[in-house]
């Protein structure tokens, strides 16, 4: 439902709260704008409410999928708190503290 549409169009078509925070395309991260078009094979990183995620799953996947990837963006106190919290839960594949994605 999202493929080959720009984010402004998607936003107008759906009545639930969500934000596309980042898109992984061809091994590069994109911070999208409203004009960004979703392409086949894009990995989309959403922010939403629990109800919003349920809607996204129903529209895109037809069944609930386990969320197993987290993208942390930022470098402030909250980012550090979230990273420390994840490290305390023994999350696999978390980069070392202080590293960054490019």
C-alpha positions in Angstrom: 0.0 0.0 0.0 2.9 2.4 0.5 5.1 1.4 -2.4 5.4 3.9 -5.2 3.7 6.7 -3.2 5.3 9.7 -1.6 4.8 10.3 2.1 2.5 13.3 1.7 0.1 11.1 -0.3 0.3 8.3 2.2 -0.4 10.7 5.0 -3.5 12.1 3.3 -4.9 8.6 2.5 -4.7 7.2 6.1 -6.3 8.4 9.3 -3.8 7.3 12.0 -0.8 8.8 13.6 2.6 7.8 12.3 6.0 9.2 11.2 8.5 7.6 8.8 11.7 8.5 10.7 14.1 6.8 8.3 14.3 4.7 5.2 17.1 2.2 4.5 17.6 2.1 0.7 20.5 0.3 -1.0 22.5 0.2 2.2 22.1 3.9 2.9 19.8 5.7 5.4 17.5 8.4 4.1 15.9 10.9 6.4 12.7 11.4 4.4 10.6 14.5 3.6 7.0 14.6 2.5 8.2 14.3 -1.1 10.1 11.1 -0.5 8.7 8.2 -2.5 8.7 4.7 -0.9 10.3 2.2 -3.3 10.1 -1.6 -3.5 12.6 -3.2 -1.1 12.9 -0.1 1.1 13.1 -0.8 4.8 10.9 1.7 6.6 11.5 2.8 10.2 8.2 4.1 11.7 7.3 5.9 14.9 3.7 5.4 15.9 1.3 4.4 18.6 0.5 0.8 19.4 -2.8 1.3 17.5 -0.9 2.8 14.5 1.4 -0.2 14.3 -1.5 -2.5 14.3 -3.0 -0.6 11.4 0.3 -0.6 9.5 0.7 -4.4 10.0 -2.9 -5.0 8.8 -2.3 -2.9 5.7 1.1 -4.0 4.7 1.7 -7.5 6.1 -1.8 -8.9 6.7 -0.4 -10.5 9.9 1.4 -9.3 12.9 5.2 -9.6 12.6 7.7 -9.5 15.4 9.6 -6.2 15.7 13.3 -7.1 16.1 15.2 -4.0 14.9 15.6 -0.7 16.6 17.1 2.4 15.2 18.3 5.0 17.7 18.8 8.5 16.2 20.2 11.4 18.1 23.0 12.1 20.6 21.4 13.7 23.6 20.5 12.5 27.1 17.4 10.6 26.0 19.4 8.7 23.3 22.0 7.8 25.9 19.3 6.6 28.3 17.6 4.4 25.7 20.9 2.9 24.5 21.9 2.2 28.1 18.5 0.6 28.8 18.9 -1.6 25.7 22.4 -2.6 26.7 21.2 -3.6 30.1 18.7 -6.0 28.5 21.5 -7.7 26.6 20.3 -6.7 23.1 22.3 -8.4 20.3 24.0 -6.4 17.6 24.0 -3.1 19.3 27.0 -1.0 18.3 29.4 0.0 20.9 28.4 3.1 22.9 29.7 6.2 21.2 29.7 4.7 17.7 27.6 6.2 14.9 26.0 5.2 11.7 26.8 7.1 8.5 
